[in-house]
Coordinates of C-alpha atoms and ligand atoms in Angstrom, one line a residue:
X1 CA 0.0 0.1 0.0
X2 CA 1.4 3.4 -0.9
X3 CA 1.4 6.5 1.3
X4 CA -1.4 8.0 -0.9
X5 CA -3.6 5.0 -0.2
X6 CA -3.2 5.7 3.5
X7 CA -4.1 9.4 3.0
X8 CA -7.3 8.2 1.0
X9 CA -8.2 5.9 3.9
X10 CA -7.7 8.8 6.5
X11 CA -4.8 6.9 8.2
X12 CA -2.4 9.7 7.4
X13 CA -3.6 13.4 7.3
X14 CA -3.2 15.7 4.4
X15 CA -3.9 19.3 3.7
X16 CA -7.0 18.8 1.7
X17 CA -8.1 21.1 -1.2
X18 CA -11.0 19.3 -2.8
X19 CA -12.6 15.9 -2.6
X20 CA -15.4 14.0 -4.3
X21 CA -16.4 10.3 -4.4
X22 CA -13.7 9.4 -6.8
X23 CA -10.8 12.0 -6.5
X24 CA -8.8 13.8 -3.8
X25 CA -6.6 17.0 -4.1
X26 CA -4.2 18.0 -1.4
X27 CA -1.1 20.2 -0.9
X28 CA 2.3 18.6 -1.6
X29 CA 4.3 18.3 1.6
X30 CA 7.5 19.5 -0.3
X31 CA 6.1 22.2 -2.6
X32 CA 8.1 23.1 -5.8
X33 CA 6.1 26.2 -6.6
X34 CA 3.9 28.7 -4.5
X35 CA 1.0 26.5 -5.3
X36 CA 1.7 22.7 -5.5
X37 CA -1.3 20.4 -5.3
X38 CA -1.4 16.7 -5.8
X39 CA -4.5 15.2 -7.5
X40 CA -5.2 11.6 -7.2
X41 CA -7.9 9.0 -8.0
X42 CA -9.1 7.1 -5.0
X43 CA -8.9 3.8 -6.9
X44 CA -5.6 2.3 -7.0
X45 CA -3.8 2.9 -10.2
X46 CA -0.1 2.8 -10.4
X47 CA 0.5 5.5 -12.9
X48 CA -0.6 7.2 -16.1
X49 CA 0.5 4.3 -18.2
X50 CA -2.0 2.1 -16.3
X51 CA -5.0 4.5 -16.2
X52 CA -8.2 3.8 -18.1
X53 CA -9.8 6.5 -20.4
X54 CA -12.9 6.4 -18.2
X55 CA -11.0 7.4 -15.1
X56 CA -9.1 10.1 -17.0
X57 CA -12.3 11.5 -18.4
X58 CA -13.8 12.2 -14.9
X59 CA -10.4 13.2 -13.6
X60 CA -10.0 15.9 -16.2
X61 CA -13.0 17.9 -14.9
X62 CA -11.9 17.5 -11.4
X63 CA -8.4 18.8 -12.1
X64 CA -9.9 21.8 -13.9
X65 CA -12.1 22.4 -10.8
X66 CA -9.1 22.4 -8.5
X67 CA -7.2 24.9 -10.8
X68 CA -10.1 27.2 -10.6
X69 CA -10.6 26.8 -7.0
X70 CA -6.9 27.8 -6.4
X71 CA -7.4 30.8 -8.8
X72 CA -4.9 29.4 -11.4
X73 CA -7.4 29.1 -14.3
X74 CA -6.8 32.6 -15.7
X75 CA -3.0 33.0 -15.2
X76 CA -2.1 29.4 -16.0
X77 CA -0.5 26.4 -14.3
X78 CA 1.6 23.4 -15.1
X79 CA 0.2 19.8 -14.8
X80 CA 2.8 17.0 -14.5
X81 CA 2.6 13.3 -14.0
X82 CA 5.8 11.5 -13.3
X83 CA 5.6 8.0 -14.9
X84 CA 7.8 5.1 -13.8
X85 CA 11.6 5.1 -12.9
X86 CA 12.8 7.3 -15.7
X87 CA 9.9 9.7 -15.1
X88 CA 11.0 10.2 -11.6
X89 CA 7.8 8.7 -10.0
X90 CA 8.3 8.1 -6.2
X91 CA 4.9 7.3 -5.1
X92 CA 3.5 4.4 -7.2
X93 CA -0.2 5.8 -7.2
X94 CA -1.3 7.8 -10.1
X95 CA -1.0 11.5 -9.2
X96 CA -0.9 14.9 -11.2
X97 CA 1.1 17.6 -9.8
X98 CA -0.6 21.0 -10.2
X99 CA 1.9 23.8 -10.0
X100 CA 1.3 27.5 -10.3
X101 CA 1.3 30.8 -8.5
X102 CA 4.3 32.3 -10.3
X103 CA 6.0 32.1 -13.8
X104 CA 7.5 28.7 -13.8
X105 CA 11.0 27.9 -15.1
X106 CA 11.4 25.3 -17.8
X107 CA 14.9 23.8 -17.8
X108 CA 16.7 20.8 -19.1
X109 CA 15.3 17.9 -17.2
X110 CA 17.9 15.0 -17.7
X111 CA 19.8 13.6 -14.8
X112 CA 21.7 11.1 -16.8
X113 CA 22.9 10.6 -20.4
X114 CA 20.2 9.9 -22.8
X115 CA 19.3 6.2 -23.7
X116 CA 19.0 4.9 -27.1
X117 CA 15.5 3.7 -27.9
X118 CA 15.3 3.4 -31.7
Ligands
AMP1 P1 6.4 11.8 -7.5 O1 7.9 12.0 -7.5 O2 5.8 12.3 -8.8 O3 6.0 10.4 -7.2 O4 5.8 12.8 -6.5 C1 5.5 12.3 -5.2 C2 5.2 13.6 -4.4 O5 4.4 13.3 -3.2 C3 6.4 14.5 -4.0 O6 6.2 15.8 -4.6 C4 6.3 14.5 -2.5 O7 6.7 15.7 -2.0 C5 4.8 14.3 -2.3 N1 4.5 13.6 -1.0 C6 5.0 12.4 -0.5 N2 4.4 12.3 0.8 C7 3.4 13.2 1.0 C8 2.5 13.4 1.9 N3 2.4 12.7 3.1 N4 1.7 14.6 1.8 C9 1.7 15.3 0.7 N5 2.6 15.0 -0.3 C10 3.5 14.1 -0.2

């Protein structure tokens, strides 16, 4: 069980932003921007590569609602999901990082030499 499953069950507290029957949004414990919210489905899904279109369809409107609630819908924000080892995913429960509240930087993201895939 991941730490996010424990948060969903209420076994670990979170700084909640929004919740409905299927999704939960809460502040990241280690914010990378003035506003840094994590948005997760309550159902256990490992990452974006595993998620179904049905879950994503409903998650999209929930994410948009969180962005609006945080006042980010006009000025903009960044939405990130880290997928798997190379994606830098640490918690193996699908989550989107919603980042905003300032003009965000966009730097080179590689920590290692690039791999050959083709
Ligand atoms: P990722 O590297 O994409 O898997 O991101 C995991 C995120 O979860 C990191 O940004 C962490 O700061 C955040 N995180 C880990 N534990 C907690 C927690 N208990 N409450 C809120 N955020 C957390």
